[in-house]
mmCIF file of C-alpha atoms and ligand atoms in Angstrom:
data_model
loop_
_atom_site.group_PDB
_atom_site.id
_atom_site.type_symbol
_atom_site.label_atom_id
_atom_site.label_comp_id
_atom_site.label_asym_id
_atom_site.label_seq_id
_atom_site.Cartn_x
_atom_site.Cartn_y
_atom_site.Cartn_z
ATOM 1 C CA MET A 37 77.540 14.604 80.185
ATOM 2 C CA ARG A 38 75.101 12.270 78.507
ATOM 3 C CA GLU A 39 72.306 14.679 79.240
ATOM 4 C CA LEU A 40 74.258 17.498 77.612
ATOM 5 C CA LEU A 41 74.797 15.372 74.559
ATOM 6 C CA LYS A 42 71.104 14.633 74.261
ATOM 7 C CA VAL A 43 70.365 18.360 74.467
ATOM 8 C CA ILE A 44 72.890 19.100 71.753
ATOM 9 C CA ILE A 45 71.459 16.390 69.498
ATOM 10 C CA PHE A 46 67.944 17.614 70.119
ATOM 11 C CA HIS A 47 69.124 21.159 69.336
ATOM 12 C CA TYR A 48 70.748 19.934 66.180
ATOM 13 C CA LEU A 49 67.716 17.963 65.148
ATOM 14 C CA LEU A 50 65.506 20.966 65.653
ATOM 15 C CA GLN A 51 67.836 22.960 63.394
ATOM 16 C CA GLY A 52 67.868 20.188 60.830
ATOM 17 C CA LEU A 53 64.130 19.619 60.931
ATOM 18 C CA ALA A 54 63.608 23.371 60.586
ATOM 19 C CA GLY A 55 65.100 23.065 57.140
ATOM 20 C CA ASP A 56 68.768 23.986 57.646
ATOM 21 C CA GLN A 57 71.280 22.433 55.350
ATOM 22 C CA LEU A 58 73.470 19.870 56.995
ATOM 23 C CA ASN A 59 76.935 20.890 55.924
ATOM 24 C CA ILE A 60 80.402 21.201 57.277
ATOM 25 C CA PRO A 61 80.225 24.816 58.535
ATOM 26 C CA HIS A 62 77.255 23.812 60.616
ATOM 27 C CA THR A 63 79.221 20.962 62.113
ATOM 28 C CA ASN A 64 82.125 23.297 62.688
ATOM 29 C CA HIS A 65 79.869 25.467 64.748
ATOM 30 C CA LEU A 66 78.951 22.458 66.786
ATOM 31 C CA ASP A 67 82.625 21.676 67.131
ATOM 32 C CA GLU A 68 83.154 25.087 68.613
ATOM 33 C CA ASP A 69 80.249 24.544 71.006
ATOM 34 C CA PHE A 70 81.611 21.233 72.009
ATOM 35 C CA SER A 71 85.123 22.621 72.494
ATOM 36 C CA LYS A 72 83.825 25.292 74.753
ATOM 37 C CA ASP A 73 82.366 22.668 76.871
ATOM 38 C CA GLY A 74 85.484 20.654 76.749
ATOM 39 C CA CYS A 75 84.154 17.581 75.077
ATOM 40 C CA LEU A 76 85.384 18.242 71.615
ATOM 41 C CA SER A 77 86.851 14.952 70.638
ATOM 42 C CA TYR A 78 84.335 12.889 72.488
ATOM 43 C CA CYS A 79 81.293 14.796 71.330
ATOM 44 C CA LEU A 80 82.429 14.798 67.788
ATOM 45 C CA SER A 81 83.077 11.118 67.852
ATOM 46 C CA GLU A 82 79.547 10.560 69.190
ATOM 47 C CA VAL A 83 77.601 13.143 67.276
ATOM 48 C CA LYS A 84 79.233 13.130 63.870
ATOM 49 C CA PRO A 85 78.076 9.634 62.927
ATOM 50 C CA ILE A 86 74.591 10.630 63.960
ATOM 51 C CA VAL A 87 74.770 13.801 61.895
ATOM 52 C CA ILE A 88 76.175 11.915 58.963
ATOM 53 C CA GLY A 89 73.417 9.323 59.393
ATOM 54 C CA LEU A 90 70.870 12.055 59.460
ATOM 55 C CA ASN A 91 72.371 13.551 56.317
ATOM 56 C CA GLN A 92 72.224 10.190 54.699
ATOM 57 C CA LEU A 93 68.625 9.829 55.876
ATOM 58 C CA LYS A 94 67.781 13.199 54.336
ATOM 59 C CA GLU A 95 69.505 12.322 51.066
ATOM 60 C CA ARG A 96 67.683 8.998 51.008
ATOM 61 C CA ASP A 97 64.463 10.791 51.667
ATOM 62 C CA ALA A 98 65.208 13.176 48.775
ATOM 63 C CA ILE A 99 66.077 10.236 46.547
ATOM 64 C CA ASN A 100 62.892 8.521 47.594
ATOM 65 C CA LYS A 101 60.945 11.619 46.767
ATOM 66 C CA LEU A 102 62.696 11.840 43.403
ATOM 67 C CA ASN A 103 61.978 8.175 42.820
ATOM 68 C CA GLU A 104 58.395 8.785 43.717
ATOM 69 C CA LYS A 105 58.305 11.713 41.318
ATOM 70 C CA ILE A 106 59.884 9.578 38.632
ATOM 71 C CA HIS A 107 57.397 6.867 39.357
ATOM 72 C CA ASN A 108 54.538 9.379 39.140
ATOM 73 C CA LEU A 109 55.949 10.745 35.912
ATOM 74 C CA GLU A 110 56.289 7.253 34.562
ATOM 75 C CA ASN A 111 52.662 6.617 35.495
ATOM 76 C CA GLU A 112 51.640 9.841 33.780
ATOM 77 C CA LEU A 113 53.701 8.870 30.750
ATOM 78 C CA GLU A 114 52.017 5.475 30.703
ATOM 79 C CA MET A 115 48.623 7.163 30.952
ATOM 80 C CA TYR A 116 49.522 9.499 28.076
ATOM 81 C CA LYS A 117 50.702 6.512 26.091
ATOM 82 C CA LEU A 118 47.378 4.796 26.746
ATOM 83 C CA GLN A 119 45.487 7.933 25.742
ATOM 84 C CA LEU A 120 47.642 8.215 22.622
ATOM 85 C CA THR A 121 46.954 4.586 21.747
ATOM 86 C CA HIS A 122 43.253 5.180 22.295
ATOM 87 C CA LYS A 123 43.345 8.252 20.067
ATOM 88 C CA GLU A 124 45.298 6.332 17.428
ATOM 89 C CA ASN A 125 42.689 3.577 17.525
ATOM 90 C CA GLN A 126 39.953 6.153 17.174
ATOM 91 C CA VAL A 127 41.724 7.681 14.149
ATOM 92 C CA LYS A 128 42.180 4.213 12.665
ATOM 93 C CA ALA A 129 38.498 3.441 13.187
ATOM 94 C CA ARG A 130 37.546 6.716 11.509
ATOM 95 C CA ASP A 131 39.956 6.017 8.647
ATOM 96 C CA SER A 132 38.388 2.607 8.252
ATOM 97 C CA LEU A 133 34.902 4.138 8.267
ATOM 98 C CA LEU A 134 35.990 6.710 5.692
ATOM 99 C CA ASN A 135 37.442 3.943 3.543
ATOM 100 C CA GLU A 136 34.192 2.023 3.809
ATOM 101 C CA LYS A 137 32.261 5.116 2.808
ATOM 102 C CA ASP A 138 34.659 5.700 -0.072
ATOM 103 C CA GLU A 139 34.066 2.127 -1.231
ATOM 104 C CA SER A 140 30.335 2.598 -0.873
ATOM 105 C CA ILE A 141 30.450 5.827 -2.910
ATOM 106 C CA LYS A 142 32.558 4.103 -5.549
ATOM 107 C CA ALA A 143 30.093 1.211 -5.712
ATOM 108 C CA LYS A 144 27.191 3.642 -6.016
ATOM 109 C CA ASN A 145 28.995 5.568 -8.738
ATOM 110 C CA GLU A 146 29.585 2.327 -10.626
ATOM 111 C CA LEU A 147 25.906 1.473 -10.208
ATOM 112 C CA LEU A 148 24.948 4.898 -11.553
ATOM 113 C CA VAL A 149 27.219 4.434 -14.548
ATOM 114 C CA ALA A 150 25.683 0.997 -15.178
ATOM 115 C CA LYS A 151 22.157 2.422 -14.826
ATOM 116 C CA ASP A 152 23.048 5.256 -17.167
ATOM 117 C CA GLU A 153 24.321 2.768 -19.735
ATOM 118 C CA GLN A 154 21.162 0.717 -19.302
ATOM 119 C CA PHE A 155 19.084 3.871 -19.738
ATOM 120 C CA GLN A 156 20.988 4.751 -22.922
ATOM 121 C CA ASP A 157 20.397 1.221 -24.135
ATOM 122 C CA TYR A 158 16.665 1.470 -23.414
ATOM 123 C CA ARG A 159 16.518 4.822 -25.159
ATOM 124 C CA ALA A 160 18.230 3.366 -28.217
ATOM 125 C CA GLN A 161 15.768 0.472 -28.181
ATOM 126 C CA ILE A 162 12.824 2.869 -27.901
ATOM 127 C CA GLU A 163 14.158 4.923 -30.794
ATOM 128 C CA GLU A 164 14.561 1.754 -32.832
ATOM 129 C CA LYS A 165 11.009 0.676 -31.967
ATOM 130 C CA ASN A 166 9.723 4.139 -32.871
ATOM 131 C CA LEU A 167 11.407 3.854 -36.240
ATOM 132 C CA GLU A 168 9.877 0.411 -36.726
ATOM 133 C CA LEU A 169 6.462 1.750 -35.736
ATOM 134 C CA LEU A 170 6.815 4.650 -38.129
ATOM 135 C CA LYS A 171 7.784 2.244 -40.872
ATOM 136 C CA TYR A 172 4.830 0.030 -39.935
ATOM 137 C CA LYS A 173 2.512 2.994 -40.014
ATOM 138 C CA LEU A 174 3.680 4.273 -43.378
ATOM 139 C CA GLN A 175 4.066 0.942 -45.107
ATOM 140 C CA ASP A 176 1.699 0.375 -47.985
ATOM 141 C CA ILE A 177 0.719 -3.055 -49.190
ATOM 142 C CA PRO A 178 2.382 -3.827 -52.519
ATOM 143 C CA HIS A 179 0.007 -4.241 -55.426
ATOM 144 C CA SER A 180 1.475 -7.661 -56.094
ATOM 145 C CA SER A 181 -0.068 -8.845 -52.788
ATOM 146 C CA LEU A 182 -3.605 -8.645 -54.081
ATOM 147 C CA TYR A 183 -4.922 -11.920 -52.762
ATOM 148 C CA ALA A 184 -4.883 -12.840 -49.113
ATOM 149 C CA ASP A 185 -3.189 -16.222 -48.870
ATOM 150 C CA GLY A 186 -3.441 -17.096 -45.201
ATOM 151 C CA ILE A 187 -6.327 -18.255 -43.060
ATOM 152 C CA HIS A 188 -6.469 -18.415 -39.306
ATOM 153 C CA ARG A 189 -9.082 -18.541 -36.594
ATOM 154 C CA MET A 190 -10.156 -15.545 -34.624
ATOM 155 C CA LYS A 191 -12.429 -14.895 -31.678
ATOM 156 C CA VAL A 192 -14.049 -11.648 -30.740
ATOM 157 C CA GLY A 193 -16.660 -10.821 -28.095
ATOM 158 C CA ASN A 194 -19.152 -13.603 -27.386
ATOM 159 C CA LEU A 195 -19.202 -14.767 -30.995
ATOM 160 C CA PRO A 196 -18.056 -18.304 -31.804
ATOM 161 C CA ALA A 197 -14.520 -18.490 -33.204
ATOM 162 C CA PHE A 198 -14.428 -17.847 -36.938
ATOM 163 C CA GLN A 199 -11.949 -18.081 -39.782
ATOM 164 C CA VAL A 200 -10.362 -14.983 -41.225
ATOM 165 C CA SER A 201 -8.274 -14.436 -44.305
ATOM 166 C CA TYR A 202 -5.058 -12.447 -44.092
ATOM 167 C CA LEU A 203 -2.077 -11.420 -46.185
ATOM 168 C CA SER A 204 0.918 -13.573 -45.306
ATOM 169 C CA SER A 205 3.125 -10.715 -46.477
ATOM 170 C CA SER A 206 1.382 -8.382 -43.978
ATOM 171 C CA PRO A 207 -0.263 -10.751 -41.466
ATOM 172 C CA ASP A 208 -1.617 -7.990 -39.270
ATOM 173 C CA TRP A 209 -4.132 -7.107 -41.973
ATOM 174 C CA ILE A 210 -7.257 -9.275 -42.018
ATOM 175 C CA VAL A 211 -9.648 -9.231 -44.941
ATOM 176 C CA ILE A 212 -13.233 -8.133 -44.263
ATOM 177 C CA GLN A 213 -14.560 -8.084 -47.823
ATOM 178 C CA ARG A 214 -13.404 -9.376 -51.202
ATOM 179 C CA ARG A 215 -14.786 -9.420 -54.760
ATOM 180 C CA ILE A 216 -12.977 -11.396 -57.438
ATOM 181 C CA ASP A 217 -15.825 -12.557 -59.659
ATOM 182 C CA GLY A 218 -19.601 -12.824 -59.789
ATOM 183 C CA SER A 219 -19.864 -16.287 -58.226
ATOM 184 C CA VAL A 220 -21.279 -15.003 -54.937
ATOM 185 C CA ASP A 221 -24.436 -12.913 -54.845
ATOM 186 C CA PHE A 222 -24.095 -9.804 -52.646
ATOM 187 C CA ASP A 223 -27.749 -8.811 -52.918
ATOM 188 C CA ARG A 224 -28.740 -10.218 -49.531
ATOM 189 C CA ASP A 225 -30.856 -9.609 -46.459
ATOM 190 C CA TRP A 226 -29.934 -7.931 -43.191
ATOM 191 C CA LEU A 227 -29.206 -11.189 -41.379
ATOM 192 C CA ASP A 228 -26.612 -12.239 -43.968
ATOM 193 C CA TYR A 229 -24.874 -8.870 -43.772
ATOM 194 C CA LYS A 230 -25.024 -9.021 -39.990
ATOM 195 C CA ASN A 231 -23.448 -12.512 -39.768
ATOM 196 C CA GLY A 232 -21.351 -12.524 -42.936
ATOM 197 C CA PHE A 233 -21.495 -14.683 -46.036
ATOM 198 C CA GLY A 234 -19.502 -16.097 -48.941
ATOM 199 C CA ASP A 235 -16.227 -17.979 -49.131
ATOM 200 C CA ILE A 236 -13.319 -16.449 -47.237
ATOM 201 C CA GLU A 237 -10.935 -17.790 -49.889
ATOM 202 C CA GLY A 238 -12.907 -16.026 -52.604
ATOM 203 C CA ASN A 239 -15.824 -13.576 -52.545
ATOM 204 C CA PHE A 240 -17.147 -12.800 -49.090
ATOM 205 C CA PHE A 241 -18.250 -10.236 -46.531
ATOM 206 C CA ILE A 242 -17.078 -10.816 -42.938
ATOM 207 C CA GLY A 243 -20.292 -9.576 -41.250
ATOM 208 C CA LEU A 244 -21.306 -6.314 -39.596
ATOM 209 C CA GLU A 245 -21.434 -7.708 -36.047
ATOM 210 C CA LYS A 246 -17.800 -8.854 -36.272
ATOM 211 C CA LEU A 247 -16.812 -5.504 -37.776
ATOM 212 C CA HIS A 248 -18.520 -3.712 -34.922
ATOM 213 C CA LEU A 249 -16.918 -5.878 -32.215
ATOM 214 C CA LEU A 250 -13.467 -5.710 -33.793
ATOM 215 C CA THR A 251 -13.444 -1.971 -34.350
ATOM 216 C CA GLN A 252 -14.936 -1.127 -30.982
ATOM 217 C CA SER A 253 -12.388 -3.313 -29.131
ATOM 218 C CA ARG A 254 -9.652 -0.947 -30.278
ATOM 219 C CA PRO A 255 -9.075 1.594 -33.069
ATOM 220 C CA HIS A 256 -8.520 0.069 -36.496
ATOM 221 C CA GLU A 257 -7.141 1.140 -39.833
ATOM 222 C CA LEU A 258 -8.951 0.337 -43.065
ATOM 223 C CA TYR A 259 -7.115 -0.483 -46.287
ATOM 224 C CA ILE A 260 -9.043 -0.904 -49.532
ATOM 225 C CA GLN A 261 -7.380 -2.431 -52.588
ATOM 226 C CA LEU A 262 -9.102 -1.883 -55.910
ATOM 227 C CA ARG A 263 -8.460 -2.957 -59.479
ATOM 228 C CA ASP A 264 -10.287 -2.357 -62.708
ATOM 229 C CA VAL A 265 -10.760 -4.626 -65.698
ATOM 230 C CA LYS A 266 -7.655 -3.190 -67.335
ATOM 231 C CA GLY A 267 -5.540 -4.287 -64.390
ATOM 232 C CA THR A 268 -4.999 -0.834 -62.937
ATOM 233 C CA ALA A 269 -4.616 -1.090 -59.173
ATOM 234 C CA LYS A 270 -5.203 1.672 -56.643
ATOM 235 C CA TYR A 271 -5.838 1.880 -52.949
ATOM 236 C CA ALA A 272 -7.565 3.968 -50.321
ATOM 237 C CA ARG A 273 -6.445 3.966 -46.731
ATOM 238 C CA TYR A 274 -8.075 5.306 -43.563
ATOM 239 C CA ASP A 275 -6.622 5.479 -40.082
ATOM 240 C CA ASP A 276 -9.689 5.274 -37.816
ATOM 241 C CA PHE A 277 -12.353 2.866 -39.022
ATOM 242 C CA HIS A 278 -15.236 2.254 -36.644
ATOM 243 C CA VAL A 279 -18.622 0.594 -37.151
ATOM 244 C CA SER A 280 -21.383 1.175 -34.574
ATOM 245 C CA SER A 281 -23.559 -1.532 -33.057
ATOM 246 C CA GLU A 282 -26.756 -3.036 -34.458
ATOM 247 C CA ASN A 283 -28.702 -0.596 -32.261
ATOM 248 C CA ASP A 284 -27.327 2.107 -34.584
ATOM 249 C CA ASN A 285 -27.910 -0.103 -37.628
ATOM 250 C CA TYR A 286 -24.157 -0.575 -37.924
ATOM 251 C CA LYS A 287 -23.606 3.058 -38.756
ATOM 252 C CA LEU A 288 -20.245 3.963 -40.311
ATOM 253 C CA ASN A 289 -19.152 5.917 -37.273
ATOM 254 C CA SER A 290 -15.737 7.083 -38.452
ATOM 255 C CA ILE A 291 -13.014 6.356 -41.006
ATOM 256 C CA GLY A 292 -10.315 8.832 -39.961
ATOM 257 C CA LYS A 293 -7.796 10.411 -42.240
ATOM 258 C CA PHE A 294 -7.546 9.329 -45.881
ATOM 259 C CA SER A 295 -4.419 8.502 -47.829
ATOM 260 C CA GLY A 296 -3.939 6.568 -51.058
ATOM 261 C CA THR A 297 -4.130 6.655 -54.842
ATOM 262 C CA ALA A 298 -7.801 5.874 -55.495
ATOM 263 C CA GLY A 299 -9.189 9.103 -54.030
ATOM 264 C CA ASP A 300 -11.601 9.331 -51.108
ATOM 265 C CA SER A 301 -15.028 7.961 -51.988
ATOM 266 C CA LEU A 302 -15.993 6.926 -48.468
ATOM 267 C CA VAL A 303 -15.863 10.213 -46.559
ATOM 268 C CA ASP A 304 -19.390 11.130 -47.710
ATOM 269 C CA HIS A 305 -20.695 7.910 -46.176
ATOM 270 C CA VAL A 306 -19.498 8.670 -42.638
ATOM 271 C CA GLY A 307 -22.553 8.815 -40.399
ATOM 272 C CA ASP A 308 -24.612 6.621 -42.792
ATOM 273 C CA MET A 309 -26.381 3.581 -41.372
ATOM 274 C CA PHE A 310 -26.252 0.229 -43.170
ATOM 275 C CA THR A 311 -29.084 -0.628 -45.543
ATOM 276 C CA THR A 312 -29.969 -4.007 -47.061
ATOM 277 C CA ARG A 313 -32.740 -4.866 -49.431
ATOM 278 C CA ASP A 314 -34.970 -5.826 -46.481
ATOM 279 C CA GLN A 315 -33.970 -3.009 -44.088
ATOM 280 C CA ASP A 316 -33.994 0.529 -45.375
ATOM 281 C CA HIS A 317 -31.963 2.948 -43.232
ATOM 282 C CA ASP A 318 -30.865 5.320 -45.990
ATOM 283 C CA THR A 319 -32.168 8.845 -46.607
ATOM 284 C CA ALA A 320 -33.447 8.232 -50.117
ATOM 285 C CA ARG A 321 -37.203 7.963 -50.766
ATOM 286 C CA PHE A 322 -36.614 4.429 -51.976
ATOM 287 C CA ASN A 323 -34.344 1.590 -50.720
ATOM 288 C CA CYS A 324 -30.873 2.167 -52.176
ATOM 289 C CA ALA A 325 -29.783 -1.454 -51.489
ATOM 290 C CA LYS A 326 -32.714 -2.791 -53.470
ATOM 291 C CA ASN A 327 -31.918 -0.387 -56.257
ATOM 292 C CA LYS A 328 -28.142 -1.077 -56.314
ATOM 293 C CA ARG A 329 -28.433 -4.792 -55.495
ATOM 294 C CA GLY A 330 -26.130 -4.898 -52.483
ATOM 295 C CA GLY A 331 -26.006 -3.736 -48.886
ATOM 296 C CA TRP A 332 -23.933 -0.643 -48.033
ATOM 297 C CA TRP A 333 -23.744 2.496 -45.891
ATOM 298 C CA TYR A 334 -26.036 4.496 -48.147
ATOM 299 C CA HIS A 335 -27.344 8.013 -47.808
ATOM 300 C CA ASP A 336 -29.289 9.041 -50.912
ATOM 301 C CA CYS A 337 -27.531 6.866 -52.304
ATOM 302 C CA LEU A 338 -23.729 6.694 -52.800
ATOM 303 C CA HIS A 339 -20.225 7.834 -53.718
ATOM 304 C CA SER A 340 -19.025 4.260 -53.485
ATOM 305 C CA ASN A 341 -20.485 0.779 -53.231
ATOM 306 C CA LEU A 342 -18.158 -2.198 -53.161
ATOM 307 C CA ASN A 343 -21.004 -4.672 -52.522
ATOM 308 C CA ALA A 344 -22.923 -3.866 -55.705
ATOM 309 C CA GLU A 345 -23.553 -6.223 -58.594
ATOM 310 C CA TYR A 346 -20.456 -7.742 -60.212
ATOM 311 C CA HIS A 347 -19.809 -7.097 -63.924
ATOM 312 C CA ASP A 348 -17.148 -9.221 -65.576
ATOM 313 C CA GLU A 349 -16.703 -6.679 -68.339
ATOM 314 C CA GLY A 350 -15.882 -3.939 -65.802
ATOM 315 C CA TYR A 351 -18.618 -1.755 -67.090
ATOM 316 C CA ASP A 352 -22.283 -1.032 -66.269
ATOM 317 C CA PRO A 353 -24.139 1.463 -68.411
ATOM 318 C CA ASN A 354 -26.760 1.755 -65.624
ATOM 319 C CA ARG A 355 -24.091 3.011 -63.197
ATOM 320 C CA ASP A 356 -24.997 0.289 -60.666
ATOM 321 C CA GLY A 357 -21.759 -1.710 -60.691
ATOM 322 C CA ILE A 358 -19.004 -1.956 -58.078
ATOM 323 C CA SER A 359 -18.133 1.681 -57.870
ATOM 324 C CA TRP A 360 -15.587 3.961 -56.299
ATOM 325 C CA GLY A 361 -16.553 7.383 -57.575
ATOM 326 C CA SER A 362 -13.130 8.997 -57.323
ATOM 327 C CA TRP A 363 -11.501 6.118 -59.241
ATOM 328 C CA SER A 364 -11.536 8.206 -62.378
ATOM 329 C CA GLY A 365 -11.058 11.932 -62.416
ATOM 330 C CA ASP A 366 -14.581 12.525 -63.795
ATOM 331 C CA TRP A 367 -16.548 10.400 -61.272
ATOM 332 C CA ASN A 368 -17.546 7.964 -63.957
ATOM 333 C CA TYR A 369 -19.954 5.493 -62.293
ATOM 334 C CA THR A 370 -20.196 3.289 -65.355
ATOM 335 C CA ILE A 371 -16.870 1.804 -64.340
ATOM 336 C CA SER A 372 -17.474 -1.406 -62.421
ATOM 337 C CA LEU A 373 -14.337 -2.552 -60.607
ATOM 338 C CA THR A 374 -13.372 -6.212 -61.006
ATOM 339 C CA PHE A 375 -11.389 -6.636 -57.823
ATOM 340 C CA THR A 376 -11.902 -5.237 -54.342
ATOM 341 C CA GLN A 377 -10.412 -6.255 -51.052
ATOM 342 C CA MET A 378 -11.158 -4.420 -47.803
ATOM 343 C CA MET A 379 -8.784 -5.097 -44.903
ATOM 344 C CA ILE A 380 -8.455 -3.854 -41.356
ATOM 345 C CA ARG A 381 -5.815 -4.027 -38.654
ATOM 346 C CA PRO A 382 -5.453 -2.592 -35.160
ATOM 347 C CA SER A 383 -4.310 0.972 -35.334
ATOM 348 C CA LEU A 384 -1.180 2.281 -33.597
ATOM 349 C CA LYS A 385 -3.031 5.247 -32.136
HETATM 350 CA CA1 CA B 196 -34.656 4.954 -48.090
#
C-alpha cells in the first residue's frame, strides 16, 4: 500500500512539475483513482495535505518570483532615479555655466559702454584741444603789447644758457630783434651778428647762431611788429621761419606763408645769405651792409632792412633807414620805422 502511495505521489508530482494547475478537478481525478483502488479515505487523508503543501509551495514560489520582480523593478527604479538625479545635476551645472557666461557678457557689455564713454570723452577733449590750437594759431598779438616785458633763460644746442626776452601776454613768443631808439649801433661785424649784441631789455639782436639752432630744432613762426614815427602799428607774420647754418652764411632758408597788415617785404630775401660790413655774401657789386650800415639778408640789396641805421625823426632822405618796403602803398624807402620787434615761437606744424 505504501508503495502504491509513493507511485501516486510521484505521478502527481510529475504532473505538477510538468506545469499542470493544481486545482480541485485534478484532485477529484485522484480521488477517483484512489476509490478504484479502494483506499479513498486513507489516500486522500495522506495525499491531500501533501498536495495542498505543494500548492502552497508553488504559490510561495510565485510570490517569491513576484517579490524578486518587484525587487528588480525597485532596483531599476532606483537606478533611474540616480540617472535622473545625475541628469538634473548636469542641467544645473549647465545652467550655472550659462549664468556665469551671462554675467561675463554683461560685465563685458558694461566695460564696452564705459570704454565708449571714455572714447567720447577723449574725442571731446581732442576737439577742444583742436579748437584751442586753432585759436592759438590764428591769434595775433595785440598792438598794445609792443614791448616784451619778461626775461627768462634759455638753452639751445651746445651754446651756454642765455637770456631771452618774451611777451608775458604771449609767453611762447621770444624776441630775436628789437629797435626802440638809436642807442645801440647795428653797424657791426660778422662775429657780433653771429653771437648777438645789445641789451635784451632794449635794442638788441639775438645772434644768427642761436637763430639757426632754434629754427632747425623744430619749425618756427616769425612775427614782426612795426611802428612808424606817427604811431601807426602794423605786423607781418610768417609760418615757417628757418635760418641755415654758418656754413651757408646763415642763409634765410624759408619764411613760409605770409599774413599781416604790413605787407610782405621779406619774401624777396628768401635764399639770401647774411652779409655784414666785414663779410660780403650779397649779389651786389658792393657790400650792401657797408652801404646800409647794418647786417641783413641782402641780395642786391633789399626790400626790407630792420637792422639799418636808426632815425629818430622816422625819415631818411637817403633811403637807408629802417625800412619795410611794403609799409606804404608806394614802396617809399624814405620812411624809417621807429619801432621794430621780431619774435619767433615753435610752430604747430
Ligand atoms: Ca656784394
